[in-house]
mmCIF file of C-alpha atoms and ligand atoms in Angstrom:
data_model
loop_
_atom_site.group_PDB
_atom_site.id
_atom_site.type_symbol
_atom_site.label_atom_id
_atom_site.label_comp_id
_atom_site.label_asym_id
_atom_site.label_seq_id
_atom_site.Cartn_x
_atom_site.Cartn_y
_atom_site.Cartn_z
ATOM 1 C CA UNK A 1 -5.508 -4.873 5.790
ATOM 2 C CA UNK A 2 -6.547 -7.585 3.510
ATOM 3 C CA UNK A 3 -4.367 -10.804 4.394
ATOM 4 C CA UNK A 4 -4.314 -11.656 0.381
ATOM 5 C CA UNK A 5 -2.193 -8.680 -0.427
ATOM 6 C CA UNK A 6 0.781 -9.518 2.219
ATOM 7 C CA UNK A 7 3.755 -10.354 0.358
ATOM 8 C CA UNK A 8 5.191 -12.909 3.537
ATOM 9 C CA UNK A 9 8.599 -12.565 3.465
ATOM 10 C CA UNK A 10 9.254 -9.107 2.113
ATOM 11 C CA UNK A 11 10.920 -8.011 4.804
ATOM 12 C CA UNK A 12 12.560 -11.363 6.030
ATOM 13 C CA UNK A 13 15.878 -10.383 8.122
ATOM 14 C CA UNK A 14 15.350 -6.634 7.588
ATOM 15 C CA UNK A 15 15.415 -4.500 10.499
ATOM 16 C CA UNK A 16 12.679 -1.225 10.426
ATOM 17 C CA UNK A 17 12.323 1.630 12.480
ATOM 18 C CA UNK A 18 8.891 3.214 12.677
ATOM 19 C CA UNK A 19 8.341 6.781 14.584
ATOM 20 C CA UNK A 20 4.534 7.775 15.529
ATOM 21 C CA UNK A 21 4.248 3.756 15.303
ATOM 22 C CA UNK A 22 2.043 4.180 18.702
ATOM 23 C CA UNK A 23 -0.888 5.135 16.391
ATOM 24 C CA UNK A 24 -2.712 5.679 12.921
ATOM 25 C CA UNK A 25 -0.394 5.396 9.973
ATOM 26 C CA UNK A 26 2.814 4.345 11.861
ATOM 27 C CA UNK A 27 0.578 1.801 13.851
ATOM 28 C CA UNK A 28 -0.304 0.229 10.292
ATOM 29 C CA UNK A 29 3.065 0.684 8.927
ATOM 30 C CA UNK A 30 4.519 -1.005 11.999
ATOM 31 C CA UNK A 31 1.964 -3.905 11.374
ATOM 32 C CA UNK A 32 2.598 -4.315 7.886
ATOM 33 C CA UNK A 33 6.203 -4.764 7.978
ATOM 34 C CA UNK A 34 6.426 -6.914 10.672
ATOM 35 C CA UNK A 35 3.413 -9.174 8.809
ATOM 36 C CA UNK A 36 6.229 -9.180 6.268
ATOM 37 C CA UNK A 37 9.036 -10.852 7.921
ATOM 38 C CA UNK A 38 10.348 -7.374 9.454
ATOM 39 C CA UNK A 39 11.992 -6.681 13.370
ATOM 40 C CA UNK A 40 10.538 -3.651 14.570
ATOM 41 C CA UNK A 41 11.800 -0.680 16.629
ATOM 42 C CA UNK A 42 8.891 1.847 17.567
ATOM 43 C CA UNK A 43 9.711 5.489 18.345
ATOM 44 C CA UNK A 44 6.896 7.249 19.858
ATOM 45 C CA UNK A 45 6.733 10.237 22.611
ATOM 46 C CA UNK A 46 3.395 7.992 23.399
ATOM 47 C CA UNK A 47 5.073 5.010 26.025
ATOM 48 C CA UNK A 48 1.529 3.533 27.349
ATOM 49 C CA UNK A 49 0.413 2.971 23.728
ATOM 50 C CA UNK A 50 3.857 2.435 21.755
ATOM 51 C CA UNK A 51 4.686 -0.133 24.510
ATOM 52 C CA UNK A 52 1.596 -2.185 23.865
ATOM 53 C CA UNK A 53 1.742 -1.896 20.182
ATOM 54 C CA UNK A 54 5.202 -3.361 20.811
ATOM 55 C CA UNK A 55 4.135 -6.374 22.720
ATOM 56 C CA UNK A 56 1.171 -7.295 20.464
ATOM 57 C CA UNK A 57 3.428 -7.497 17.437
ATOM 58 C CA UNK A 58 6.526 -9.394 20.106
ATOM 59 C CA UNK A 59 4.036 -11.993 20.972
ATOM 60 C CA UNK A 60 3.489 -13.184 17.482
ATOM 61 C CA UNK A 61 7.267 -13.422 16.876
ATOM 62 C CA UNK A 62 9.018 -13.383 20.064
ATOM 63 C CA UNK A 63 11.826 -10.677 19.798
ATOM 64 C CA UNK A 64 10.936 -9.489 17.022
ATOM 65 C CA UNK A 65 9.555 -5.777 18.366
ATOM 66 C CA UNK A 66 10.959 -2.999 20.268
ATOM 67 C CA UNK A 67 9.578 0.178 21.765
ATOM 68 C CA UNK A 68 11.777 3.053 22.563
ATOM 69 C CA UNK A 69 10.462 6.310 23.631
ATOM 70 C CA UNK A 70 11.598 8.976 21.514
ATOM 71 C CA UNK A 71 10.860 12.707 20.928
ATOM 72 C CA UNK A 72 11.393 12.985 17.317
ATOM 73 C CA UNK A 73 12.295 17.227 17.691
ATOM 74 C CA UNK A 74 14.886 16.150 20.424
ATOM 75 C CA UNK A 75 17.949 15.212 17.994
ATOM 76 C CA UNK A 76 19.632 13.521 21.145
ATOM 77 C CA UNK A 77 16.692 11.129 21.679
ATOM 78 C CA UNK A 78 16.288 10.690 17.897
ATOM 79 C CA UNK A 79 20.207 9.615 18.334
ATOM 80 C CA UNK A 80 19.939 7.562 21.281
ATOM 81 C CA UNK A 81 16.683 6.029 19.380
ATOM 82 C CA UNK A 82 19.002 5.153 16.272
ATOM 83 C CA UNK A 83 21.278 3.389 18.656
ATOM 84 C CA UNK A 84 18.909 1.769 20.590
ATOM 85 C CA UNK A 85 17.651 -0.103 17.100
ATOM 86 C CA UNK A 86 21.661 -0.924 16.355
ATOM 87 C CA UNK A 87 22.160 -2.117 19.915
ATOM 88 C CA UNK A 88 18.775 -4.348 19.597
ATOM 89 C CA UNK A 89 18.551 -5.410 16.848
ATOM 90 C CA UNK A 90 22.367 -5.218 15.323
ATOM 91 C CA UNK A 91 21.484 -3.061 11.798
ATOM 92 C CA UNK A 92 18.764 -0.753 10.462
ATOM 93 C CA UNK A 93 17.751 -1.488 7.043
ATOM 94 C CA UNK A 94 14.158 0.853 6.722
ATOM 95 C CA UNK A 95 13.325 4.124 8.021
ATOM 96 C CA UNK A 96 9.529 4.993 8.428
ATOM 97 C CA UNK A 97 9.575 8.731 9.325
ATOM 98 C CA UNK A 98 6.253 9.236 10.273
ATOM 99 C CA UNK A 99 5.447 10.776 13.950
ATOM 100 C CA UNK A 100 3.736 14.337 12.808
ATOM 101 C CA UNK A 101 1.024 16.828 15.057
ATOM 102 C CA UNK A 102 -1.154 19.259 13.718
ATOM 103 C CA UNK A 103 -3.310 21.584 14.931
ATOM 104 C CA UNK A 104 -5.732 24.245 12.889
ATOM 105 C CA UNK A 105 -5.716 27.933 13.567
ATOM 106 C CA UNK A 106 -6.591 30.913 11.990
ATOM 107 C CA UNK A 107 -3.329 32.088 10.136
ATOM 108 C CA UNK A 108 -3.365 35.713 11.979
ATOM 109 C CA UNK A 109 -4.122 34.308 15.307
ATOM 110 C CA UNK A 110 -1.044 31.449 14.984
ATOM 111 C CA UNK A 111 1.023 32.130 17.603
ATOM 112 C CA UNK A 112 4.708 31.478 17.544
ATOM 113 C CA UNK A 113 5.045 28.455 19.761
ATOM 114 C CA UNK A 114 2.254 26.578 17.488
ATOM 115 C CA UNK A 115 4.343 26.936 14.436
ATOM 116 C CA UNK A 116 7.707 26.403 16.246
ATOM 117 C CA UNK A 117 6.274 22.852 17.423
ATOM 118 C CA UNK A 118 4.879 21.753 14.261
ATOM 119 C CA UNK A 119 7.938 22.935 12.387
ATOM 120 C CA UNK A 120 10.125 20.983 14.899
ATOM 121 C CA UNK A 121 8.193 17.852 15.115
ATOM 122 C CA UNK A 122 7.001 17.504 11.540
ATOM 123 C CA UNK A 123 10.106 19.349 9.746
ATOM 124 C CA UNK A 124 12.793 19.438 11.702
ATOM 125 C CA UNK A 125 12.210 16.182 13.294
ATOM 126 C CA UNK A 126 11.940 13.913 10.530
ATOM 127 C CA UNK A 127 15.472 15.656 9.075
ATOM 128 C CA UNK A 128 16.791 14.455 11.993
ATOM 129 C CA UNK A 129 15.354 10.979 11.828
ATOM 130 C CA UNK A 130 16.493 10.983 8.254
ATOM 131 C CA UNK A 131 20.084 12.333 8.982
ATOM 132 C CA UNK A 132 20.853 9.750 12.055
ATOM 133 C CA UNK A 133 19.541 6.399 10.082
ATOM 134 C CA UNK A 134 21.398 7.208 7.008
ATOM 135 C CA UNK A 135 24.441 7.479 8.890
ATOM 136 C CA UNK A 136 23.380 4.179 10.863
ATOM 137 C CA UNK A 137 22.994 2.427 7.434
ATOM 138 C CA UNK A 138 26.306 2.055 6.112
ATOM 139 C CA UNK A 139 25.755 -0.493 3.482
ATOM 140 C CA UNK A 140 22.414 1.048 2.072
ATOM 141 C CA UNK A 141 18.805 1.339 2.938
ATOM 142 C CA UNK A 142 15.473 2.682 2.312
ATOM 143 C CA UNK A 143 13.518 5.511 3.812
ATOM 144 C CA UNK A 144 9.756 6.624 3.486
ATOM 145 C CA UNK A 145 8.761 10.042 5.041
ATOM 146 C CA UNK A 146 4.843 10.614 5.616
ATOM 147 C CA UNK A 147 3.932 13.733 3.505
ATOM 148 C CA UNK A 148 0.460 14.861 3.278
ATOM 149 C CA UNK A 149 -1.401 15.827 0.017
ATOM 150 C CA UNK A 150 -0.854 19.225 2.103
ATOM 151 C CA UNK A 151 2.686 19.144 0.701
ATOM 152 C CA UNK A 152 1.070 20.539 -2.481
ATOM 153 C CA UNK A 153 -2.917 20.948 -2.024
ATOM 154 C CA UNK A 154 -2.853 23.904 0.833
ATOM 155 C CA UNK A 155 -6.157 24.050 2.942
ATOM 156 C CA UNK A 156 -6.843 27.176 5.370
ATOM 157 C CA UNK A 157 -5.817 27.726 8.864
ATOM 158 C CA UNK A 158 -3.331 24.793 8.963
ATOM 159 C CA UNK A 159 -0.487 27.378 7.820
ATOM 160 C CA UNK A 160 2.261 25.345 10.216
ATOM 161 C CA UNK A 161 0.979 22.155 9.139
ATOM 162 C CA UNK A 162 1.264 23.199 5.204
ATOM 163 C CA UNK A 163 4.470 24.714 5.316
ATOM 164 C CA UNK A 164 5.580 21.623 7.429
ATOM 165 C CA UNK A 165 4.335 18.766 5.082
ATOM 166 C CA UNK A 166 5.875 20.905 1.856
ATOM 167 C CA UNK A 167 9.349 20.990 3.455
ATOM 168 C CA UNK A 168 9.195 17.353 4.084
ATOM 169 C CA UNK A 169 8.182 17.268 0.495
ATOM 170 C CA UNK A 170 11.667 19.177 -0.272
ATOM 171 C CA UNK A 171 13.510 17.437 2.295
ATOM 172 C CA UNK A 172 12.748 13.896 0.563
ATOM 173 C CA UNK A 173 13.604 15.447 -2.924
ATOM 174 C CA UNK A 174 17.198 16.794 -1.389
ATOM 175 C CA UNK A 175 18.008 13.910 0.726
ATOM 176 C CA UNK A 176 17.024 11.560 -2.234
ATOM 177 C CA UNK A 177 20.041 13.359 -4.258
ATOM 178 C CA UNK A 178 22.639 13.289 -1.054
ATOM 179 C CA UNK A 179 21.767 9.566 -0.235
ATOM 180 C CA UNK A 180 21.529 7.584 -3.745
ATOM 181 C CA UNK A 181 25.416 7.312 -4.271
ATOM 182 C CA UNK A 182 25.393 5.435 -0.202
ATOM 183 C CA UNK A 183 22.372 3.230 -1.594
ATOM 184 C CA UNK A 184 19.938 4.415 -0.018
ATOM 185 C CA UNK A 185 16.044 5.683 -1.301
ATOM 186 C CA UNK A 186 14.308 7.986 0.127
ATOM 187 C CA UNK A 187 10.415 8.361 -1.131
ATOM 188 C CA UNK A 188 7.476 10.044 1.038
ATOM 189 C CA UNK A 189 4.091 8.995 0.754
ATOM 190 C CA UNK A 190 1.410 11.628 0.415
ATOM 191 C CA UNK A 191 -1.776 10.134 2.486
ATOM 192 C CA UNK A 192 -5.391 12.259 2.036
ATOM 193 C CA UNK A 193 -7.771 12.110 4.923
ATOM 194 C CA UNK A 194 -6.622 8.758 6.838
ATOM 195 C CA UNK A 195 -8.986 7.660 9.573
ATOM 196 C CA UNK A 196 -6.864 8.323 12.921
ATOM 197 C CA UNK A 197 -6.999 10.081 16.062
ATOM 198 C CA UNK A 198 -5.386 12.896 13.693
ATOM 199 C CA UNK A 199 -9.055 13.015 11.798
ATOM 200 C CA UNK A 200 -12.438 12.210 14.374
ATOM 201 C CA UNK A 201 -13.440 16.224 14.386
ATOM 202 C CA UNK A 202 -13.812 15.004 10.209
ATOM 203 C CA UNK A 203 -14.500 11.166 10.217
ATOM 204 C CA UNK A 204 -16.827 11.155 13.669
ATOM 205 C CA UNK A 205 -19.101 14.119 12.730
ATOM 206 C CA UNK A 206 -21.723 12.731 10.091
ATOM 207 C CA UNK A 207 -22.401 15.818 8.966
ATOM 208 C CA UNK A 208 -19.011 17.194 7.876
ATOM 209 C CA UNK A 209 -18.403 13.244 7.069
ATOM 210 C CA UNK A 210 -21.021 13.129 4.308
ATOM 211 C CA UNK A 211 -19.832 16.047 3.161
ATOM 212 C CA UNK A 212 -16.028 15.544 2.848
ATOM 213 C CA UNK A 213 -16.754 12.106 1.125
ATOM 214 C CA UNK A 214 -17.908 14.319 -2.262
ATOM 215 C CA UNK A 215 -14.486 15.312 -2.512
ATOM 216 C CA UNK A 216 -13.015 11.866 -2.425
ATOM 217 C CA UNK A 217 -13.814 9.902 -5.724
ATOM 218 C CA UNK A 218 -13.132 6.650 -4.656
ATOM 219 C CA UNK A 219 -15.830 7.420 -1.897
ATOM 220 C CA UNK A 220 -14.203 6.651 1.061
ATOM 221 C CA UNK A 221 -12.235 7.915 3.899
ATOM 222 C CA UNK A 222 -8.876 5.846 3.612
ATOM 223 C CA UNK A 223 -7.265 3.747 6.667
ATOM 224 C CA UNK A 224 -4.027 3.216 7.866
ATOM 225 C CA UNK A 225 -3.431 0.180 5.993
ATOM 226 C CA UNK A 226 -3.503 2.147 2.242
ATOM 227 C CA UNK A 227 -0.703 4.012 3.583
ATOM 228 C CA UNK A 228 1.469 1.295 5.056
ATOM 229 C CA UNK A 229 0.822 -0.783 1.654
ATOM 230 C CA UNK A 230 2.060 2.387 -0.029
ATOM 231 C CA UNK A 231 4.763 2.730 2.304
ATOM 232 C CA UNK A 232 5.820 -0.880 2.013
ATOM 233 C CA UNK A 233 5.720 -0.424 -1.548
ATOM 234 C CA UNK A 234 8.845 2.041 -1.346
ATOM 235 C CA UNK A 235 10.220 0.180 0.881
ATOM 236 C CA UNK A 236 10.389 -2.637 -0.466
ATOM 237 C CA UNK A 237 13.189 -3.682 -3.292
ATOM 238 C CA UNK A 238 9.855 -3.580 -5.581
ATOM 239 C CA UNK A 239 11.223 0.016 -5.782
ATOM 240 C CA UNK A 240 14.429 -0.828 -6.145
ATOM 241 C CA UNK A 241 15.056 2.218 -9.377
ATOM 242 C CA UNK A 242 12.272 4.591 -7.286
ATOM 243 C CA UNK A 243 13.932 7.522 -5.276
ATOM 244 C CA UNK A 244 13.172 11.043 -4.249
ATOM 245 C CA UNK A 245 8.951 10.382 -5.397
ATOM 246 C CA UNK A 246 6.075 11.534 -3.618
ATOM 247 C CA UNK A 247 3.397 8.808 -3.770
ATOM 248 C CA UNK A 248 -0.223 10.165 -3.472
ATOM 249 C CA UNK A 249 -2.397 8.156 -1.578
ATOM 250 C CA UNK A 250 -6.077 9.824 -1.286
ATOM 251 C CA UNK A 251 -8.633 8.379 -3.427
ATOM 252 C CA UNK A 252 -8.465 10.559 -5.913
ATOM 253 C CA UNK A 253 -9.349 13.779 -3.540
ATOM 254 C CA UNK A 254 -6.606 15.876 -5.173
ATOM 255 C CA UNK A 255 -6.523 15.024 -8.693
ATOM 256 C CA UNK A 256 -9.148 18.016 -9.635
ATOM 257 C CA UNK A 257 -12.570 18.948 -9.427
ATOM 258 C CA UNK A 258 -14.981 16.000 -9.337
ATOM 259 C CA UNK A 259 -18.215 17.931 -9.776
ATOM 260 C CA UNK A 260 -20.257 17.377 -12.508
ATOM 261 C CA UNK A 261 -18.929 18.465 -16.086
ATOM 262 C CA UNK A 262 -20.085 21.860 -17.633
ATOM 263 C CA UNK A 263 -19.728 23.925 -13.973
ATOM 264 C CA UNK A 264 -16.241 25.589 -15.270
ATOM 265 C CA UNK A 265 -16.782 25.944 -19.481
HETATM 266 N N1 LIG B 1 -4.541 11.081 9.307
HETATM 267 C C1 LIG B 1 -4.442 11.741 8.169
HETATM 268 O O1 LIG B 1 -5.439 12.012 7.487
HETATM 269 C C2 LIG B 1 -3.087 12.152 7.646
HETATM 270 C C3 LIG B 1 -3.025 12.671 6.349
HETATM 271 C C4 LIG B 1 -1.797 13.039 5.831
HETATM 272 C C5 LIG B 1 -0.656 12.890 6.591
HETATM 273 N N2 LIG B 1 -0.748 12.407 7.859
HETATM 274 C C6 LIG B 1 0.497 12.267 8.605
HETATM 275 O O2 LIG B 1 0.625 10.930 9.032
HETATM 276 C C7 LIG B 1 1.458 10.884 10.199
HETATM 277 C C8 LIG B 1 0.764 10.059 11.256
HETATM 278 O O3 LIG B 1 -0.449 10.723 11.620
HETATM 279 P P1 LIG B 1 -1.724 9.917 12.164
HETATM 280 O O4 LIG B 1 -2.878 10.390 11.405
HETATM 281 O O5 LIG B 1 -1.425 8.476 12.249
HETATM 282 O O6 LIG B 1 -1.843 10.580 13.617
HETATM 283 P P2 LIG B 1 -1.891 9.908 15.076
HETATM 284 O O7 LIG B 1 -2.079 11.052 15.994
HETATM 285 O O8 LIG B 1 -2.864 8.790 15.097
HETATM 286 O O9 LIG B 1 -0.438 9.299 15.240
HETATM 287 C C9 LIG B 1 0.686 10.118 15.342
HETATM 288 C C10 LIG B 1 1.734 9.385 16.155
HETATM 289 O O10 LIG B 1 2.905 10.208 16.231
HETATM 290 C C11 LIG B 1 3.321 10.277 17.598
HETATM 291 N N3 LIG B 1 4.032 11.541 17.813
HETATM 292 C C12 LIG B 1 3.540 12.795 17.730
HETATM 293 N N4 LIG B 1 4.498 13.677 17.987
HETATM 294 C C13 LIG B 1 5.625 12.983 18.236
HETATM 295 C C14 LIG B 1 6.955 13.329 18.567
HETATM 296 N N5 LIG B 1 7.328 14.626 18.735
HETATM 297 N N6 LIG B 1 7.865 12.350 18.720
HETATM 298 C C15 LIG B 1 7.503 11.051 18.592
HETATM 299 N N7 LIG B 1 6.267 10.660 18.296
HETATM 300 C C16 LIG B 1 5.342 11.611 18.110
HETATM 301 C C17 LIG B 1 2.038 10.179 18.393
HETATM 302 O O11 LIG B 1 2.276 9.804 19.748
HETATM 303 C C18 LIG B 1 1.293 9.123 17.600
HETATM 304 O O12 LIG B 1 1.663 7.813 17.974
HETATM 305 C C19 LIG B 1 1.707 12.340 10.572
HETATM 306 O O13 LIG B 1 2.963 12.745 10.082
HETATM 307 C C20 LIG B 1 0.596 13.082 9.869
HETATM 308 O O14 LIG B 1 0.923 14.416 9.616
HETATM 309 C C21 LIG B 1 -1.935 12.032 8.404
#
């Protein structure tokens, strides 16, 4: 994260709840927001690593981050989660929905229980998260759901992963309509190929690595920090008229084809 683009007190007195914040994107989106004046509540299934992530952020404002664990396809820990952040922390002002699996398999060999747990983790659970800090943000608020460029640009044998990231695509657009006359946004960010635990069969093997990078214009695999300072973005009251958008964050990768002119005329 460059330090020059921090905006310091963004966040000042705002309370934000990030889920898959033991890792990756949520890691980074837990980081930025409490660089920008933010308390922090992480959510993660992940206790060794959302714990420390928690006490590395505490330490550089005492009491100003929280872990709780939380299964976000469990709606009664997603609820007990939610009032965990209230009973902390007193109000919940941003929702980072974030905490998502995947997994690739051949689409006739899926079996049932793979797309039951992606559908429930990446679906259903962040409609729950959604749902329960709405209702925990009675005088408005701002929500960002992690989408995928999978939402829209479908790539083979990740069938439960696809469907998954378009639904939260859908749920964003739905919730966006439901939620605006309560005050609050709701905008999902669409990140290409990020470099997490999520990616290293991509971003560790230099073969598949070098190739990959020709489909990226900007040339480079992104980090978790271009999502977070996407996410903060919506966030933020910088957004303030921006609800219900899906903000593409990927380099370029799914704009078109980026091979040289004359191959399709
Ligand atoms: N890395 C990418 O290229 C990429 C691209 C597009 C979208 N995304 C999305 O970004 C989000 C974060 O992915 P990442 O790349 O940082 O992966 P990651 O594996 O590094 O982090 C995911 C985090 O979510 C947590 N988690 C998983 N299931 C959970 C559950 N049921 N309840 C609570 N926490 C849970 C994990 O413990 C982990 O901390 C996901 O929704 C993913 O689909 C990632």
């Amino acid at each position: 994260m460059s330090p020059r683009s921090i905006c310091v007190d963004r966040f000042a007195g705002k309370v934000a709840l990030v889920t898959g914040g033991a890792h990756g994107i949520g890691r980074g989106m837990a980081e930025r927001l409490h660089a920008e004046g933010a308390a922090i509540v992480i959510g993660d299934r992940d206790d060794a690593a959302g714990a420390q992530v928690a006490s590395v952020l505490d330490a550089r404002r005492p009491g100003s981050a929280h872990f709780v664990h939380a299964d976000v396809s469990d709606l009664e820990q997603v609820r007990a989660l939610v009032a965990a952040t209230l009973q902390r922390f007193g109000r919940l002002d941003v929702l980072m929905a974030n905490a998502g699996i995947h997994q690739v398999e051949p689409f006739l060999a899926e079996d049932d229980a793979t797309w039951r747990e992606i559908l429930g983790v990446n679906l259903t659970g962040a409609y729950y998260c959604v749902r329960e800090a709405a209702r925990a943000m009675p005088t408005g608020g701002s929500i960002v759901v992690t989408a995928s460029t999978n939402s829209f640009f479908m790539e083979t044998e990740m069938a439960a992963y696809n469907v998954s990231k378009a639904g939260v695509a859908g749920l964003v657009r739905t919730a966006a309509l439901d939620l605006a006359p309560r005050g609050i946004r709701i905008n999902a960010v669409a990140p290409g190929l990020i470099r997490t635990r999520m990616t290293t069969g991509v971003t560790e093997n230099p073969a598949h690595a070098a190739a990959y990078l020709q489909t990226i214009p900007l040339a480079r695999f992104g980090e978790p920090a271009d999502v977070a300072a996407a996410a903060g973005f919506l966030a933020s009251d910088d957004a303030d008229w921006i609800t219900g958008a899906l903000l593409v964050v990927d380099g370029g990768q799914t704009l078109g084809s980026n091979a040289p002119a004359g191959g399709g005329v």
